[in-house]
Short mmCIF file of C-alpha atoms in Angstrom, two decimals:
data_model
loop_
_atom_site.label_atom_id
_atom_site.label_comp_id
_atom_site.label_asym_id
_atom_site.label_seq_id
_atom_site.Cartn_x
_atom_site.Cartn_y
_atom_site.Cartn_z
CA SER A 1 4.96 7.16 0.14
CA TYR A 2 8.07 7.30 -2.11
CA VAL A 3 7.85 8.50 -5.62
CA LEU A 4 11.01 7.88 -7.61
CA THR A 5 11.30 9.97 -10.47
CA GLN A 6 13.32 9.07 -13.62
CA PRO A 7 13.62 10.77 -16.94
CA PRO A 8 11.60 9.00 -19.46
CA SER A 9 14.29 8.49 -22.03
CA VAL A 10 18.14 8.90 -22.66
CA SER A 11 19.90 8.82 -25.64
CA VAL A 12 23.54 8.02 -26.18
CA ALA A 13 26.05 7.30 -28.83
CA PRO A 14 27.90 4.05 -28.75
CA GLY A 15 31.06 4.18 -26.79
CA LYS A 16 30.03 7.28 -24.70
CA THR A 17 28.52 7.40 -21.22
CA ALA A 18 24.70 7.20 -20.21
CA ARG A 19 23.68 8.50 -16.71
CA ILE A 20 20.14 7.57 -15.55
CA THR A 21 18.93 9.46 -12.45
CA CYS A 22 16.53 8.59 -9.90
CA ALA A 23 15.25 11.38 -7.62
CA GLU A 24 13.44 11.51 -4.28
CA ASN A 25 14.00 13.84 -1.37
CA ASN A 26 16.86 12.37 0.75
CA ILE A 27 17.14 9.20 -1.30
CA GLY A 28 20.59 9.36 -0.26
CA SER A 29 19.50 7.77 3.13
CA GLN A 30 18.03 4.86 1.35
CA THR A 31 19.55 1.73 -0.31
CA VAL A 32 18.98 1.99 -4.06
CA HIS A 33 18.83 -1.03 -6.54
CA TRP A 34 18.76 -0.82 -10.31
CA TYR A 35 17.05 -3.26 -12.75
CA GLN A 36 17.40 -3.60 -16.60
CA GLN A 37 14.46 -4.85 -18.62
CA LYS A 38 14.86 -5.55 -22.47
CA PRO A 39 11.73 -5.87 -24.64
CA GLY A 40 9.82 -8.98 -23.87
CA GLN A 41 12.09 -10.11 -21.06
CA ALA A 42 11.93 -10.17 -17.50
CA PRO A 43 14.01 -7.66 -15.35
CA VAL A 44 17.57 -8.19 -14.53
CA LEU A 45 19.48 -6.85 -11.32
CA VAL A 46 22.32 -4.73 -12.52
CA ILE A 47 23.24 -2.67 -9.35
CA TYR A 48 22.52 -3.40 -5.63
CA TYR A 49 23.19 -1.59 -2.49
CA ASP A 50 23.78 1.66 -4.50
CA SER A 51 26.81 0.58 -6.17
CA ASP A 52 27.62 -3.06 -6.18
CA ARG A 53 27.46 -5.32 -9.20
CA PRO A 54 25.97 -8.85 -9.12
CA SER A 55 28.32 -11.34 -10.79
CA GLY A 56 27.98 -11.38 -14.57
CA ILE A 57 27.34 -7.61 -14.83
CA PRO A 58 30.07 -5.86 -16.63
CA GLU A 59 32.25 -3.17 -15.03
CA ARG A 60 30.84 -0.73 -17.41
CA PHE A 61 27.73 -0.54 -15.10
CA SER A 62 28.25 1.57 -11.70
CA GLY A 63 26.16 3.29 -9.16
CA SER A 64 25.99 6.07 -6.79
CA ASN A 65 23.72 7.66 -4.27
CA SER A 66 23.80 11.01 -2.46
CA GLY A 67 21.53 13.77 -1.30
CA SER A 68 18.43 13.64 -3.44
CA THR A 69 19.60 11.72 -6.39
CA ALA A 70 20.78 8.22 -7.08
CA THR A 71 22.40 7.55 -10.47
CA LEU A 72 23.18 4.65 -12.74
CA THR A 73 26.13 5.19 -14.96
CA ILE A 74 26.79 3.12 -17.98
CA SER A 75 30.12 3.67 -19.47
CA GLY A 76 31.18 2.68 -23.13
CA VAL A 77 27.57 2.03 -23.91
CA GLU A 78 27.13 -0.87 -26.33
CA ALA A 79 24.09 -1.50 -28.54
CA GLY A 80 23.01 -4.50 -26.27
CA ASP A 81 22.48 -2.01 -23.38
CA GLU A 82 19.39 -0.74 -25.09
CA ALA A 83 16.66 -1.34 -22.44
CA GLU A 84 14.48 0.21 -19.89
CA TYR A 85 16.13 0.83 -16.42
CA PHE A 86 14.27 0.97 -13.29
CA CYS A 87 15.54 2.10 -9.85
CA GLN A 88 14.03 0.68 -6.43
CA VAL A 89 14.02 1.28 -2.72
CA TRP A 90 12.22 -0.29 0.25
CA ASP A 91 9.93 2.20 1.94
CA ASN A 92 10.23 1.53 5.51
CA ARG A 93 7.24 3.62 6.58
CA GLY A 94 4.79 1.16 4.93
CA ASP A 95 7.03 -1.88 4.51
CA HIS A 96 6.44 -1.55 0.81
CA TYR A 97 8.72 -1.72 -2.11
CA VAL A 98 8.90 1.11 -4.70
CA PHE A 99 9.89 1.18 -8.28
CA GLY A 100 11.12 4.40 -10.30
CA THR A 101 9.09 5.52 -13.30
CA GLY A 102 11.60 3.81 -15.51
CA THR A 103 13.94 5.31 -18.24
CA THR A 104 14.47 4.00 -21.73
CA VAL A 105 18.05 3.93 -22.76
CA THR A 106 18.47 4.43 -26.69
CA VAL A 107 21.79 3.79 -28.26
CA LEU A 108 22.01 5.97 -31.45
CA GLU B 1 20.78 -22.55 -11.86
CA VAL B 2 18.13 -20.48 -10.24
CA GLN B 3 14.91 -20.93 -11.88
CA LEU B 4 11.43 -19.54 -11.15
CA VAL B 5 8.65 -20.61 -13.47
CA GLU B 6 5.06 -19.10 -13.00
CA SER B 7 1.92 -20.84 -14.24
CA GLY B 8 -1.90 -20.34 -13.88
CA GLY B 9 -2.14 -16.80 -15.82
CA GLY B 10 -4.97 -16.56 -18.24
CA PHE B 11 -8.04 -14.66 -19.05
CA VAL B 12 -10.64 -13.84 -16.43
CA GLN B 13 -13.78 -11.67 -16.17
CA PRO B 14 -13.85 -8.68 -13.62
CA GLY B 15 -14.89 -9.89 -10.49
CA GLY B 16 -13.49 -13.50 -10.93
CA SER B 17 -10.60 -15.28 -9.35
CA LEU B 18 -7.34 -16.85 -10.44
CA ARG B 19 -4.47 -18.48 -8.67
CA LEU B 20 -0.91 -18.07 -9.78
CA SER B 21 1.92 -20.62 -8.86
CA CYS B 22 5.66 -20.33 -9.07
CA ALA B 23 7.98 -23.26 -9.12
CA ALA B 24 11.25 -22.55 -7.73
CA SER B 25 14.38 -24.67 -8.33
CA GLY B 26 18.24 -24.36 -8.17
CA PHE B 27 18.32 -22.83 -4.78
CA THR B 28 17.21 -23.43 -1.07
CA PHE B 29 13.75 -22.02 -1.46
CA SER B 30 13.02 -21.89 2.34
CA LYS B 31 16.04 -19.44 3.04
CA TYR B 32 14.63 -16.66 0.75
CA TRP B 33 11.84 -14.34 0.94
CA MET B 34 9.74 -13.96 -2.30
CA HIS B 35 7.65 -11.36 -4.00
CA TRP B 36 5.05 -11.10 -6.73
CA VAL B 37 5.63 -7.91 -8.82
CA ARG B 38 3.44 -6.86 -11.93
CA GLN B 39 3.74 -4.95 -14.91
CA ALA B 40 0.61 -3.65 -16.90
CA PRO B 41 0.96 -3.55 -20.72
CA GLY B 42 3.52 -0.65 -21.63
CA LYS B 43 3.77 0.35 -17.97
CA GLY B 44 6.31 0.27 -15.28
CA LEU B 45 7.10 -2.31 -12.51
CA VAL B 46 4.75 -2.34 -9.59
CA TRP B 47 5.54 -4.38 -6.39
CA VAL B 48 2.31 -6.50 -5.33
CA SER B 49 3.16 -8.61 -2.37
CA ARG B 50 5.92 -10.25 -0.15
CA THR B 51 6.20 -13.19 2.14
CA ASN B 52 9.22 -13.95 4.30
CA SER B 53 11.23 -17.16 4.13
CA ASP B 54 8.99 -19.31 6.36
CA GLY B 55 5.66 -17.67 5.20
CA SER B 56 4.96 -16.32 8.63
CA THR B 57 4.31 -12.71 7.41
CA THR B 58 3.15 -11.12 4.58
CA SER B 59 2.79 -7.59 3.10
CA TYR B 60 0.55 -6.19 0.18
CA ALA B 61 0.35 -3.11 -1.91
CA ASP B 62 -2.67 -1.01 -0.98
CA SER B 63 -4.01 -1.80 -4.44
CA VAL B 64 -4.49 -5.49 -3.73
CA GLU B 65 -4.83 -5.44 0.08
CA GLY B 66 -7.92 -7.69 0.97
CA ARG B 67 -8.25 -9.12 -2.51
CA PHE B 68 -5.01 -11.05 -2.96
CA THR B 69 -3.43 -13.53 -0.83
CA MET B 70 0.19 -14.74 -1.20
CA SER B 71 1.44 -18.01 0.39
CA ARG B 72 4.13 -20.66 0.06
CA ASP B 73 4.89 -24.21 0.38
CA ASN B 74 8.39 -24.61 1.21
CA ALA B 75 8.06 -28.53 1.08
CA LYS B 76 6.91 -28.01 -2.48
CA ASN B 77 9.27 -25.36 -3.24
CA THR B 78 6.25 -23.30 -4.62
CA LEU B 79 4.99 -19.76 -4.15
CA TYR B 80 1.28 -18.92 -4.74
CA LEU B 81 -1.06 -15.73 -5.39
CA GLU B 82 -4.68 -16.18 -4.93
CA MET B 83 -6.26 -13.29 -6.72
CA ASN B 84 -10.15 -12.57 -5.92
CA SER B 85 -12.38 -9.79 -6.96
CA LEU B 86 -10.31 -9.20 -9.99
CA ARG B 87 -10.55 -5.85 -11.77
CA ALA B 88 -9.52 -4.53 -15.33
CA GLU B 89 -6.72 -2.72 -13.81
CA ASP B 90 -5.19 -5.90 -12.49
CA THR B 91 -4.37 -6.90 -16.03
CA ALA B 92 -0.54 -7.22 -16.13
CA VAL B 93 2.31 -9.77 -16.26
CA TYR B 94 3.05 -11.02 -12.86
CA TYR B 95 6.60 -11.97 -11.98
CA CYS B 96 7.72 -14.22 -9.29
CA VAL B 97 10.77 -12.64 -7.66
CA ARG B 98 13.50 -13.93 -5.22
CA ASP B 99 14.59 -11.75 -2.38
CA PRO B 100 17.85 -12.71 -0.35
CA TYR B 101 17.12 -10.72 2.63
CA ASP B 102 17.68 -13.27 5.33
CA ILE B 103 21.13 -13.67 3.89
CA SER B 104 22.19 -10.32 2.61
CA GLY B 105 20.03 -7.82 4.88
CA TYR B 106 19.08 -6.13 1.47
CA TYR B 107 15.38 -5.67 0.26
CA VAL B 108 16.42 -6.61 -3.41
CA PHE B 109 15.03 -8.60 -6.24
CA ASP B 110 17.91 -10.81 -7.43
CA HIS B 111 16.20 -13.19 -9.71
CA TRP B 112 13.02 -12.95 -11.57
CA GLY B 113 10.90 -15.58 -13.41
CA GLN B 114 9.61 -14.88 -16.85
CA GLY B 115 6.14 -13.89 -15.77
CA ALA B 116 2.47 -15.17 -16.23
CA PRO B 117 0.19 -12.88 -18.30
CA VAL B 118 -3.14 -12.16 -16.47
CA THR B 119 -6.04 -10.40 -18.47
CA VAL B 120 -9.10 -9.16 -16.68
CA ALA B 121 -11.87 -8.29 -19.18
CA SER B 122 -15.51 -8.86 -20.07
#
């Protein structure tokens, strides 16, 4: 089954760009979604179908997916972006759904 | 406004049973696939189970297959998770999650409930 590997943590200064990776062999052939989870809250969908944003999600959030790495990019990071971020794919080999290991974004 | 409200969580001894419910409102429940996703304390997200829009098919994670049963009542706009033979490792917050697959074609979780905590301990 898929194992989606994310860096445990990413630190970024306000106004800079944070990049969160999600690695798996040939993930580029999959559709990747991204979720933001703030402490004590339920996750929120921030990117779907590799790079589309749900309504209400700022344009600062963008996504890409190619080869063995999918990437969530947060431009002009704000303090309110501090959260844990998870990637997710559907594993068609077992009809299961797989989440990445999660990345905590800290705004310095 | 889409709302998913879980209930039925609580404390149970190993080997015991618990039934979670999820009341849905603000959308046409019968048109959406639904899932349960759990999160153990301090850990990541783990998918548990899925039902399609009319409840005719379900799928389960290997770790709960044979112990958990997911169902839905579209007339009552309610999702259920029957959990049997509970183990300490089932301790987690259980989220009810919406999936617009029949509409979008994507296997994505677009709305989440606030979660129901389940603790399995002696």
